[in-house]
CSV table of C-alpha atoms in Angstrom, one decimal:
chain,number,residue,atom,x,y,z
M,1050,MET,CA,-7.0,12.6,20.6
M,1051,ALA,CA,-8.5,9.1,19.1
M,1052,ASN,CA,-5.8,9.4,16.3
M,1053,ALA,CA,-3.4,9.0,18.9
M,1054,ASN,CA,-5.0,6.4,21.0
M,1055,VAL,CA,-5.4,4.4,17.3
M,1056,ASN,CA,-1.9,4.9,16.6
M,1057,CYS,CA,-0.7,3.9,20.3
M,1058,TRP,CA,1.2,6.8,20.6
M,1059,PRO,CA,1.6,8.5,24.1
M,1060,LEU,CA,-0.3,12.0,24.5
M,1061,LEU,CA,-1.2,14.0,26.6
M,1062,LEU,CA,-3.5,17.0,26.2
M,1063,ILE,CA,-4.5,19.4,28.6
M,1064,GLY,CA,-7.6,21.5,27.8
M,1065,GLY,CA,-9.8,24.1,28.8
M,1066,SER,CA,-13.5,24.1,30.3
M,1067,SER,CA,-15.8,26.6,31.8
M,1068,GLU,CA,-15.9,28.0,34.9
M,1069,ARG,CA,-16.3,25.9,38.1
M,1070,ASN,CA,-19.6,28.0,39.4
M,1071,GLN,CA,-20.8,28.8,35.7
M,1072,GLU,CA,-21.5,25.2,35.2
M,1073,THR,CA,-25.5,24.0,34.0
M,1074,MET,CA,-25.7,27.7,33.3
M,1075,GLY,CA,-24.7,27.9,29.9
M,1076,ALA,CA,-21.3,28.9,30.7
M,1077,PHE,CA,-18.9,29.6,27.9
M,1078,GLN,CA,-17.9,26.1,26.0
M,1079,GLU,CA,-19.9,24.6,28.7
M,1080,PHE,CA,-19.3,21.0,28.1
M,1081,PRO,CA,-18.9,17.8,29.4
M,1082,GLN,CA,-15.4,17.3,28.2
M,1083,VAL,CA,-14.0,14.6,30.7
M,1084,GLU,CA,-17.1,12.4,30.4
M,1085,ALA,CA,-16.8,12.9,26.2
M,1086,CYS,CA,-12.9,12.7,26.4
M,1087,ARG,CA,-13.5,9.3,28.0
M,1088,LEU,CA,-14.1,7.5,24.6
M,1089,TYR,CA,-11.2,8.6,23.3
M,1090,THR,CA,-8.4,8.2,25.7
M,1091,LYS,CA,-7.1,5.5,27.9
M,1092,PHE,CA,-7.2,7.6,30.9
M,1093,SER,CA,-10.0,11.4,30.9
M,1094,ALA,CA,-10.0,13.8,34.4
M,1095,ARG,CA,-10.6,17.1,36.2
M,1096,PRO,CA,-8.5,17.8,39.2
M,1097,SER,CA,-10.3,19.5,41.8
M,1098,SER,CA,-7.6,22.7,42.6
M,1099,ILE,CA,-4.6,24.6,42.0
M,1100,GLU,CA,-3.2,23.3,45.1
M,1101,ALA,CA,-4.1,20.0,44.6
M,1102,ILE,CA,-2.4,19.3,40.5
M,1103,PRO,CA,1.2,18.2,41.8
M,1104,PHE,CA,-0.7,16.1,44.2
M,1105,VAL,CA,-2.9,14.5,41.4
M,1106,ILE,CA,-0.1,14.3,39.6
M,1107,GLU,CA,1.5,11.6,40.3
M,1108,LYS,CA,-0.7,10.2,43.0
M,1109,VAL,CA,-4.0,10.7,41.8
M,1110,ARG,CA,-4.6,11.7,38.4
M,1111,TYR,CA,-2.2,14.3,36.5
M,1112,LEU,CA,0.8,12.1,36.5
M,1113,ARG,CA,-1.3,8.9,36.4
M,1114,ALA,CA,-1.9,10.5,33.5
M,1115,VAL,CA,1.5,11.2,32.7
M,1116,ARG,CA,2.1,7.4,33.4
M,1117,THR,CA,-1.1,6.1,31.9
M,1118,SER,CA,0.1,7.5,28.2
M,1119,ILE,CA,3.5,6.0,28.6
M,1120,TYR,CA,2.5,2.8,30.4
M,1121,GLY,CA,1.8,-1.0,28.5
M,1122,ARG,CA,-0.7,0.1,25.1
M,1123,PRO,CA,0.3,4.0,24.7
M,1124,GLY,CA,-2.3,6.4,24.1
M,1125,ALA,CA,-3.6,9.2,25.0
M,1126,CYS,CA,-4.2,11.3,28.4
M,1127,TYR,CA,-7.1,14.3,28.9
M,1128,VAL,CA,-6.8,16.3,32.0
M,1129,ASP,CA,-9.3,18.8,32.4
M,1130,ILE,CA,-8.6,22.2,34.0
M,1131,PRO,CA,-11.9,24.8,34.9
M,1132,ALA,CA,-11.2,28.4,33.2
M,1133,ASP,CA,-11.3,29.7,36.5
M,1134,PHE,CA,-7.9,27.6,37.6
M,1135,VAL,CA,-6.4,29.8,35.6
M,1136,ASN,CA,-6.0,33.6,37.2
M,1137,LEU,CA,-6.6,31.6,41.0
M,1138,GLN,CA,-4.4,32.4,43.2
M,1139,VAL,CA,-2.6,29.7,46.2
M,1140,ASN,CA,0.2,30.2,49.0
M,1141,VAL,CA,2.9,29.1,47.2
M,1142,ASN,CA,4.2,26.8,50.5
M,1143,SER,CA,0.8,24.9,50.1
M,1144,ILE,CA,1.8,23.0,46.8
M,1145,LYS,CA,4.0,20.2,47.5
M,1146,TYR,CA,5.9,19.3,44.1
M,1147,MET,CA,6.4,15.4,43.2
M,1148,GLU,CA,8.6,13.3,41.7
M,1149,CYS,CA,8.2,12.2,37.8
M,1150,CYS,CA,6.9,8.5,37.6
M,1151,MET,CA,9.2,5.8,37.1
M,1152,SER,CA,9.9,4.5,33.1
M,1153,PRO,CA,7.8,1.9,32.4
M,1154,PRO,CA,8.3,-1.6,33.5
M,1155,VAL,CA,10.0,-4.0,30.7
M,1156,SER,CA,7.9,-7.5,30.8
M,1157,MET,CA,9.1,-10.4,29.2
M,1158,ALA,CA,6.4,-13.5,28.0
M,1159,GLU,CA,5.9,-16.9,29.0
M,1160,THR,CA,9.6,-19.1,28.9
M,1161,SER,CA,7.0,-21.7,27.8
M,1162,ALA,CA,5.3,-20.2,25.0
M,1163,VAL,CA,8.7,-18.8,23.7
M,1164,ARG,CA,9.8,-22.0,23.7
M,1165,MET,CA,7.0,-22.5,21.6
M,1166,ALA,CA,7.2,-19.8,19.9
M,1167,ALA,CA,10.2,-20.9,18.5
M,1168,SER,CA,9.4,-24.9,17.6
M,1169,VAL,CA,6.6,-23.1,15.5
M,1170,ILE,CA,9.6,-20.8,13.5
M,1171,ARG,CA,11.8,-23.9,12.8
M,1172,ASN,CA,9.4,-25.8,11.1
M,1173,ALA,CA,7.5,-23.3,9.2
M,1174,LYS,CA,7.6,-23.8,5.1
M,1175,GLN,CA,6.9,-20.8,4.1
M,1176,PRO,CA,7.8,-18.3,7.2
M,1177,LEU,CA,7.1,-14.3,7.7
M,1178,LEU,CA,7.7,-11.6,10.5
M,1179,ILE,CA,5.5,-8.2,10.1
M,1180,ILE,CA,7.6,-5.7,11.9
M,1181,GLY,CA,4.6,-3.2,12.9
M,1182,LYS,CA,4.5,0.8,14.4
M,1183,GLY,CA,4.8,-1.5,17.6
M,1184,ALA,CA,8.5,-2.8,17.3
M,1185,ALA,CA,9.8,0.7,16.5
M,1186,TYR,CA,8.5,2.4,19.6
M,1187,ALA,CA,9.4,-0.5,21.7
M,1188,HIS,CA,12.7,-0.1,20.1
M,1189,ALA,CA,13.3,-3.2,19.1
M,1190,GLU,CA,15.2,-2.6,16.0
M,1191,GLU,CA,18.9,-4.4,16.9
M,1192,ASN,CA,16.9,-6.9,17.9
M,1193,ILE,CA,15.0,-8.2,15.0
M,1194,LYS,CA,17.3,-7.2,12.9
M,1195,LYS,CA,19.9,-10.2,14.4
M,1196,LEU,CA,16.3,-12.1,13.6
M,1197,VAL,CA,16.0,-11.8,10.2
M,1198,GLU,CA,20.3,-12.0,9.0
M,1199,GLN,CA,20.5,-14.6,11.7
M,1200,TYR,CA,17.5,-17.2,10.3
M,1201,LYS,CA,17.7,-15.9,6.8
M,1202,LEU,CA,13.6,-14.8,7.4
M,1203,PRO,CA,12.0,-12.7,4.6
M,1204,PHE,CA,10.1,-9.8,7.2
M,1205,LEU,CA,7.6,-7.6,5.6
M,1206,PRO,CA,7.1,-3.7,7.5
M,1207,THR,CA,4.0,-2.1,8.2
M,1208,PRO,CA,3.3,1.7,6.7
M,1209,MET,CA,5.1,3.0,10.4
M,1210,GLY,CA,7.5,0.0,10.7
M,1211,LYS,CA,9.5,0.5,7.8
M,1212,GLY,CA,13.3,1.2,9.0
M,1213,VAL,CA,13.0,-0.6,12.2
M,1214,VAL,CA,14.9,-2.8,9.5
M,1215,PRO,CA,16.1,-1.0,6.5
M,1216,ASP,CA,13.8,-1.2,3.8
M,1217,ASN,CA,16.9,-2.0,1.2
M,1218,HIS,CA,17.5,-4.9,3.5
M,1219,PRO,CA,17.9,-8.1,1.4
M,1220,ASN,CA,15.4,-9.8,2.7
M,1221,CYS,CA,12.8,-7.0,2.8
M,1222,VAL,CA,10.6,-8.4,0.5
M,1223,GLY,CA,8.1,-5.6,0.2
M,1224,ALA,CA,7.8,-5.1,-3.5
M,1225,ALA,CA,5.9,-8.3,-3.0
M,1226,ARG,CA,3.8,-7.7,0.2
M,1227,SER,CA,0.4,-9.7,-1.1
M,1228,ARG,CA,2.6,-12.8,-2.2
M,1229,ALA,CA,4.4,-13.0,1.1
M,1230,LEU,CA,1.4,-13.1,2.9
M,1231,GLN,CA,-1.1,-14.7,0.8
M,1232,PHE,CA,1.1,-17.8,0.9
M,1233,ALA,CA,2.9,-17.5,4.3
M,1234,ASP,CA,2.0,-20.3,6.4
M,1235,VAL,CA,3.4,-18.9,9.5
M,1236,ILE,CA,3.6,-15.0,10.6
M,1237,VAL,CA,5.4,-13.3,13.5
M,1238,LEU,CA,3.4,-10.9,14.5
M,1239,PHE,CA,6.3,-7.7,16.1
M,1240,GLY,CA,3.8,-4.8,17.8
M,1241,ALA,CA,1.5,-5.5,14.2
M,1242,ARG,CA,-2.3,-5.5,14.5
M,1243,LEU,CA,-4.6,-7.8,12.5
M,1244,ASN,CA,-6.5,-4.6,11.2
M,1245,TRP,CA,-8.1,-3.4,7.9
M,1246,ILE,CA,-4.2,-2.8,7.3
M,1247,LEU,CA,-3.8,-6.4,7.5
M,1248,HIS,CA,-6.4,-7.2,6.3
M,1249,PHE,CA,-7.7,-8.9,10.0
M,1250,GLY,CA,-5.8,-11.9,9.1
M,1251,LEU,CA,-8.1,-13.8,6.8
M,1252,PRO,CA,-8.8,-15.7,3.6
M,1253,PRO,CA,-8.1,-14.8,1.0
M,1254,ARG,CA,-5.2,-12.6,1.9
M,1255,TYR,CA,-3.7,-15.2,3.8
M,1256,GLN,CA,-3.9,-19.2,4.0
M,1257,PRO,CA,-6.9,-20.5,6.1
M,1258,ASP,CA,-4.5,-22.3,8.3
M,1259,VAL,CA,-1.6,-19.9,7.9
M,1260,LYS,CA,-0.3,-19.7,12.1
M,1261,PHE,CA,0.0,-16.7,13.3
M,1262,ILE,CA,2.8,-16.2,16.6
M,1263,GLN,CA,1.6,-12.7,18.0
M,1264,VAL,CA,3.9,-10.3,20.3
M,1265,ASP,CA,2.4,-7.4,21.7
M,1266,ILE,CA,2.4,-5.2,25.0
M,1267,CYS,CA,-1.1,-5.4,25.0
M,1268,ALA,CA,-3.0,-8.4,26.1
M,1269,GLU,CA,-6.2,-7.4,25.1
M,1270,GLU,CA,-4.9,-7.4,21.6
M,1271,LEU,CA,-3.5,-11.0,21.3
M,1272,GLY,CA,-6.7,-13.5,19.4
M,1273,ASN,CA,-8.4,-10.4,17.5
M,1274,ASN,CA,-10.1,-11.6,14.4
M,1275,VAL,CA,-7.5,-14.7,14.2
M,1276,LYS,CA,-7.3,-17.4,17.2
M,1277,PRO,CA,-3.1,-17.5,16.9
M,1278,ALA,CA,-0.8,-20.6,17.7
M,1279,VAL,CA,1.5,-18.5,20.0
M,1280,THR,CA,0.7,-15.5,21.5
M,1281,LEU,CA,3.8,-14.2,23.7
M,1282,LEU,CA,2.3,-11.0,25.7
M,1283,GLY,CA,5.6,-8.5,26.5
M,1284,ASP,CA,7.7,-5.8,25.9
M,1285,ILE,CA,8.6,-6.1,21.9
M,1286,SER,CA,12.6,-5.6,22.6
M,1287,ALA,CA,12.4,-7.8,25.0
M,1288,VAL,CA,10.6,-11.0,23.6
M,1289,SER,CA,12.7,-10.4,20.9
M,1290,LYS,CA,15.6,-11.2,23.0
M,1291,GLN,CA,13.9,-14.5,23.8
M,1292,LEU,CA,13.2,-15.4,20.9
M,1293,LEU,CA,17.2,-14.9,19.6
M,1294,GLU,CA,18.0,-17.5,22.8
M,1295,GLU,CA,15.6,-19.3,22.0
M,1296,LEU,CA,16.5,-20.4,18.6
M,1297,ASP,CA,20.1,-20.0,19.1
M,1298,LYS,CA,19.9,-22.7,21.4
M,1299,THR,CA,19.6,-25.2,18.5
M,1300,ALA,CA,21.6,-25.0,15.0
M,1301,TRP,CA,19.2,-23.4,12.4
M,1302,GLU,CA,18.4,-21.3,10.0
M,1303,TYR,CA,15.5,-21.0,7.5
M,1304,PRO,CA,17.2,-21.9,4.1
M,1305,PRO,CA,17.9,-19.5,1.8
M,1306,GLU,CA,17.6,-21.5,-1.4
M,1307,SER,CA,13.8,-22.6,-0.5
M,1308,LYS,CA,11.2,-22.7,-2.8
M,1309,TRP,CA,9.8,-19.5,-0.6
M,1310,TRP,CA,12.5,-17.5,-1.2
M,1311,LYS,CA,12.2,-18.1,-5.0
M,1312,THR,CA,9.0,-17.6,-4.8
M,1313,LEU,CA,9.2,-14.4,-3.4
M,1314,ARG,CA,12.1,-13.3,-5.5
M,1315,GLU,CA,10.5,-13.7,-8.7
M,1316,LYS,CA,7.3,-11.8,-7.6
M,1317,MET,CA,10.0,-8.7,-6.0
M,1318,LYS,CA,11.7,-8.8,-8.8
M,1319,SER,CA,8.2,-9.0,-11.4
M,1320,ASN,CA,7.2,-5.8,-9.5
M,1321,GLU,CA,10.1,-4.3,-9.4
M,1322,ALA,CA,10.3,-4.3,-13.0
M,1323,ALA,CA,6.4,-3.3,-13.7
M,1324,SER,CA,7.5,0.1,-11.5
M,1325,LYS,CA,10.8,0.8,-12.8
M,1326,GLU,CA,9.0,0.7,-16.2
M,1327,LEU,CA,6.4,3.0,-15.0
M,1328,ALA,CA,8.9,5.4,-13.8
M,1329,SER,CA,10.8,5.4,-16.8
M,1330,LYS,CA,7.5,7.2,-18.9
M,1331,LYS,CA,8.8,10.0,-20.4
M,1332,SER,CA,5.1,11.4,-21.3
M,1333,LEU,CA,4.3,14.4,-19.4
M,1334,PRO,CA,2.1,15.1,-17.4
M,1335,MET,CA,3.8,12.6,-14.9
M,1336,ASN,CA,2.6,9.7,-13.1
M,1337,TYR,CA,2.8,8.8,-9.4
M,1338,TYR,CA,5.9,6.4,-10.0
M,1339,THR,CA,7.9,8.7,-12.0
M,1340,VAL,CA,7.7,11.9,-9.7
M,1341,PHE,CA,8.5,9.3,-6.4
M,1342,TYR,CA,11.5,7.6,-8.6
M,1343,HIS,CA,13.5,11.1,-8.5
M,1344,VAL,CA,12.0,12.0,-5.3
M,1345,GLN,CA,14.0,8.7,-3.9
M,1346,GLU,CA,17.1,9.3,-6.0
M,1347,GLN,CA,17.8,12.6,-3.6
M,1348,LEU,CA,16.2,12.0,-0.6
M,1349,PRO,CA,18.5,12.2,2.4
M,1350,ARG,CA,18.7,8.2,4.4
M,1351,ASP,CA,18.2,10.0,7.8
M,1352,CYS,CA,15.2,11.9,6.5
M,1353,PHE,CA,12.1,12.4,8.6
M,1354,VAL,CA,9.2,11.3,6.0
M,1355,VAL,CA,6.0,12.3,6.6
M,1356,SER,CA,3.0,11.6,4.5
M,1357,GLU,CA,-0.8,11.8,3.8
M,1358,GLY,CA,-2.7,11.3,0.8
M,1359,ALA,CA,-4.9,8.4,-0.9
M,1360,ASN,CA,-2.6,7.6,-4.0
M,1361,THR,CA,0.5,9.2,-2.9
M,1362,MET,CA,0.9,7.4,0.6
M,1363,ASP,CA,-0.5,4.4,-1.1
M,1364,ILE,CA,2.5,4.5,-3.7
M,1365,GLY,CA,4.9,6.4,-1.9
M,1366,ARG,CA,5.3,4.4,0.9
M,1367,THR,CA,6.0,1.5,-1.8
M,1368,VAL,CA,9.2,3.4,-3.1
M,1369,LEU,CA,10.3,5.7,-1.3
M,1370,GLN,CA,13.0,4.5,1.0
M,1371,ASN,CA,13.2,4.1,5.6
M,1372,TYR,CA,16.2,3.1,6.5
M,1373,LEU,CA,16.1,4.0,10.0
M,1374,PRO,CA,13.6,3.7,13.1
M,1375,ARG,CA,10.9,6.1,14.1
M,1376,HIS,CA,11.3,7.9,11.1
M,1377,ARG,CA,8.1,8.3,8.5
M,1378,LEU,CA,4.8,9.3,9.9
M,1379,ASP,CA,1.8,8.7,8.1
M,1380,ALA,CA,-2.2,9.2,8.0
M,1381,GLY,CA,-1.7,6.2,10.2
M,1382,THR,CA,-4.8,3.4,11.1
M,1383,PHE,CA,-7.5,6.2,11.3
M,1384,ARG,CA,-6.3,6.9,7.9
M,1385,THR,CA,-7.0,10.5,8.8
M,1386,MET,CA,-6.2,13.7,6.6
M,1387,GLY,CA,-4.9,16.6,7.4
M,1388,VAL,CA,-2.5,15.0,10.3
M,1389,GLY,CA,0.4,15.4,8.2
M,1390,LEU,CA,1.7,19.1,8.5
M,1391,GLY,CA,1.2,18.9,12.3
M,1392,PHE,CA,3.5,15.4,11.9
M,1393,ALA,CA,6.3,17.9,10.0
M,1394,ILE,CA,5.8,20.4,12.1
M,1395,ALA,CA,7.0,18.8,15.3
M,1396,ALA,CA,9.6,16.3,13.7
M,1397,ALA,CA,11.1,18.9,11.7
M,1398,MET,CA,11.4,20.6,16.2
M,1399,VAL,CA,12.7,17.6,17.1
M,1400,ALA,CA,15.5,17.4,14.3
M,1401,LYS,CA,16.4,21.5,15.2
M,1402,ASP,CA,16.8,20.0,18.7
M,1403,ARG,CA,18.8,17.1,18.5
M,1404,SER,CA,20.2,17.1,14.9
M,1405,PRO,CA,20.8,20.1,13.4
M,1406,GLY,CA,20.5,19.8,10.2
M,1407,GLN,CA,18.3,16.7,9.6
M,1408,ARG,CA,15.7,17.0,7.0
M,1409,VAL,CA,11.7,16.5,7.3
M,1410,ILE,CA,10.1,15.9,4.3
M,1411,CYS,CA,6.6,16.1,3.3
M,1412,VAL,CA,4.5,14.1,1.1
M,1413,GLU,CA,1.2,15.4,0.7
M,1414,GLY,CA,-1.5,14.4,-2.0
M,1415,ASP,CA,-3.1,17.7,-3.0
M,1416,SER,CA,-6.4,16.9,-1.1
M,1417,ALA,CA,-4.1,15.9,1.8
M,1418,PHE,CA,-3.0,19.5,1.8
M,1419,GLY,CA,-5.8,21.3,1.7
M,1420,PHE,CA,-7.3,19.8,4.7
M,1421,SER,CA,-4.3,21.8,6.9
M,1422,GLY,CA,-2.7,24.1,3.8
M,1423,MET,CA,-2.4,27.0,6.5
M,1424,GLU,CA,-0.2,25.6,8.7
M,1425,VAL,CA,2.6,26.6,6.1
M,1426,GLU,CA,2.6,29.6,8.2
M,1427,THR,CA,3.1,28.2,11.4
M,1428,ILE,CA,6.6,26.4,9.3
M,1429,CYS,CA,7.4,29.7,7.8
M,1430,ARG,CA,6.7,31.6,11.2
M,1431,TYR,CA,9.1,29.2,13.0
M,1432,ASN,CA,11.2,29.1,10.2
M,1433,LEU,CA,11.4,25.3,9.5
M,1434,PRO,CA,13.6,24.0,7.1
M,1435,ILE,CA,10.7,21.7,5.7
M,1436,ILE,CA,10.3,20.8,2.3
M,1437,LEU,CA,6.4,20.1,1.3
M,1438,LEU,CA,5.7,17.6,-1.8
M,1439,VAL,CA,2.7,18.3,-2.9
M,1440,VAL,CA,1.5,15.7,-5.3
M,1441,ASN,CA,-1.0,17.4,-7.7
M,1442,ASN,CA,-3.6,14.8,-9.5
M,1443,ASN,CA,-6.6,17.2,-9.4
M,1444,GLY,CA,-8.5,15.2,-7.3
M,1445,ILE,CA,-8.8,12.7,-4.5
M,1446,TYR,CA,-8.1,9.7,-6.5
M,1447,GLN,CA,-8.3,11.0,-9.8
M,1448,GLY,CA,-9.2,14.2,-11.1
M,1449,PHE,CA,-9.9,16.1,-14.1
M,1450,ASP,CA,-7.5,17.9,-16.6
M,1451,MET,CA,-8.1,21.8,-17.2
M,1452,ASN,CA,-9.9,20.6,-21.0
M,1453,THR,CA,-12.1,18.3,-19.3
M,1454,TRP,CA,-13.0,20.7,-16.5
M,1455,LYS,CA,-14.3,23.6,-19.1
M,1456,GLU,CA,-15.9,20.9,-21.5
M,1457,THR,CA,-17.9,19.7,-18.3
M,1458,SER,CA,-18.8,23.2,-16.3
M,1459,LYS,CA,-19.4,24.7,-19.7
M,1460,PHE,CA,-23.2,24.5,-19.9
M,1461,ARG,CA,-24.0,23.8,-16.2
M,1462,ASP,CA,-23.3,25.4,-13.1
M,1463,PRO,CA,-19.8,23.2,-11.2
M,1464,THR,CA,-21.5,22.3,-8.1
M,1465,ALA,CA,-24.3,20.3,-10.5
M,1466,VAL,CA,-21.8,18.2,-12.6
M,1467,VAL,CA,-18.4,18.5,-11.0
M,1468,PRO,CA,-17.8,15.5,-9.1
M,1469,PRO,CA,-17.1,16.3,-5.2
M,1470,MET,CA,-13.7,14.0,-5.5
M,1471,CYS,CA,-12.0,16.4,-8.2
M,1472,LEU,CA,-10.6,19.7,-7.1
M,1473,LEU,CA,-9.5,22.8,-8.9
M,1474,PRO,CA,-7.1,21.9,-11.7
M,1475,ASN,CA,-3.7,23.1,-11.8
M,1476,SER,CA,-4.1,24.8,-8.6
M,1477,HIS,CA,-1.2,26.7,-7.5
M,1478,TYR,CA,-0.1,25.1,-3.4
M,1479,GLU,CA,3.3,26.7,-4.1
M,1480,GLN,CA,1.9,30.5,-3.4
M,1481,ILE,CA,0.8,29.8,-0.4
M,1482,MET,CA,4.4,29.1,0.9
M,1483,THR,CA,5.9,32.4,-1.0
M,1484,ALA,CA,3.2,34.3,0.5
M,1485,PHE,CA,4.6,33.9,3.8
M,1486,GLY,CA,8.0,34.1,2.7
M,1487,GLY,CA,9.0,30.6,2.2
M,1488,LYS,CA,10.1,29.2,-1.7
M,1489,GLY,CA,7.1,27.8,-4.0
M,1490,TYR,CA,8.0,25.7,-7.5
M,1491,PHE,CA,5.1,24.9,-9.8
M,1492,VAL,CA,6.9,22.1,-11.2
M,1493,GLU,CA,5.3,20.0,-14.4
M,1494,THR,CA,9.0,17.8,-15.8
M,1495,PRO,CA,11.5,15.3,-13.6
M,1496,GLU,CA,13.6,17.8,-14.9
M,1497,GLU,CA,11.7,20.8,-13.0
M,1498,LEU,CA,10.8,18.2,-10.5
M,1499,GLN,CA,15.2,17.3,-9.8
M,1500,LYS,CA,16.1,21.3,-9.8
M,1501,SER,CA,13.8,22.4,-7.4
M,1502,LEU,CA,13.7,19.5,-5.2
M,1503,ARG,CA,18.1,19.9,-5.2
M,1504,GLN,CA,17.6,23.9,-4.8
M,1505,SER,CA,15.5,23.1,-1.8
M,1506,LEU,CA,18.0,20.3,-0.1
M,1507,ALA,CA,20.9,23.1,-0.5
M,1508,ASP,CA,18.5,26.1,1.2
M,1509,THR,CA,18.6,24.6,5.3
M,1510,THR,CA,17.3,28.5,6.0
M,1511,LYS,CA,13.8,28.4,5.0
M,1512,PRO,CA,11.2,25.8,3.8
M,1513,SER,CA,9.5,25.2,0.7
M,1514,LEU,CA,7.0,23.2,-1.1
M,1515,ILE,CA,7.3,22.3,-4.6
M,1516,ASN,CA,3.7,21.8,-6.7
M,1517,ILE,CA,4.3,18.5,-8.6
M,1518,MET,CA,1.4,18.9,-11.1
M,1519,ILE,CA,0.8,14.9,-12.2
M,1520,GLU,CA,-1.7,13.1,-15.4
M,1521,PRO,CA,-4.9,13.5,-13.3
M,1522,GLN,CA,-6.1,9.9,-14.5
M,1523,ALA,CA,-2.3,8.1,-12.5
M,1524,THR,CA,-3.0,5.3,-10.7
M,1525,ARG,CA,-1.4,2.4,-8.8
M,1526,LYS,CA,0.1,-0.2,-11.2
M,1527,ALA,CA,-2.2,-3.5,-11.1
M,1528,GLN,CA,-3.0,-5.4,-8.4
M,1529,ASP,CA,-3.8,-8.8,-7.3
M,1530,PHE,CA,-6.6,-7.4,-4.8
M,1531,HIS,CA,-8.7,-4.4,-4.1
M,1532,TRP,CA,-6.9,-2.6,-1.6
M,1533,LEU,CA,-9.1,-3.8,0.8
M,1534,THR,CA,-10.8,-6.8,-0.3
M,1535,ARG,CA,-13.7,-8.2,1.9
M,1536,SER,CA,-13.5,-12.1,4.0
M,1537,ASN,CA,-16.2,-14.2,3.5
M,1538,MET,CA,-16.9,-13.6,7.4
């Protein structure tokens, strides 16, 4: 619930608790769940009776929970059902069913604020659009893509904002992320928060005098960490349309041959060259970039990409492309490990229902896979043709190779000498998949990776897991900043 709430996802969780007449007696699973859940949800409540459930759904609580989860900024809601409700019987004539709540209302920003925002954008010397997952949830892709293309503006997607405008769009500056953030003088935030993922909007990752234009559905989010130049409160799709209409009133576009565009393109070119050099290395074991380069070559353009891990997720998001909105799920704002396989199962069920044949690719670090690896049984039980890629470096961020492991453990117990971030070398995670009836592959070379992925994509009848061995000490290419730069506040 906390993960959903922080990621702004609508979630309704229906849970159970002890019988009402046993409360305070030490009943089975007795706990103040409604009160506890209030810390992690937008709304938490317990219906007072079975007869009241349909009524409280709409009028008081339960559908208030549905409505609360989708209105405004989406989030989690909890409804507690006492254990004695499960077997109770009531007269069907006493039940009054209520209609579903209306769709969320669409709110728009103040006209004067839109006018001011358009003026700030027109006067920017080094503008940047940041597209967050709020824009994806708002289905704002059409309007934001028009803003990007019509006015020649550079954009940067956040991890789950990828695909709102395709990653391969010429105006995407993801390959120059640090440079774009550090030197932009005007930044428009479309459903993106200035939290740790965007370094709180503070120096040294940003200019001290950078002007932020915040577009958000949540008033409480406006002005967090940095005072914005303009705030646009409203539905992101509606507000982006307002911006389009206001900018259309005066003939203008950002010069595509400006010094700013030249700076960004040069940095993109150098970073892409560095990544390509790493990807082309022939040495074994493979590195992250080699793996993701060969994976990207074969991925269907409409696939769902689910990813979690440390370097696996961070490097993977820079290489694996998203071309469609709402087609990427990762550990999110909470950086929660163990969510990947559950996300993949949910995505596969959606694909099965709405787009049969659409693939789900779940890219896992070996440690992240360990948090929920037994969900492979669920995947096989329902015969969901998910492709799991476990990028295995024998550890969290870095691990030991087999020789180092043996030498380290030779004279002392592993519990005393092996670092806690090192995992057992060369673990055969693919055997978990084969144990439940899916297909498993253990790969150590680019050729083996290409062949196993090609076979997995061709087989839509069962799930598969490709266990990809990489260099245990493999890491990211050189970075301009530490991943979470500390600001001098």
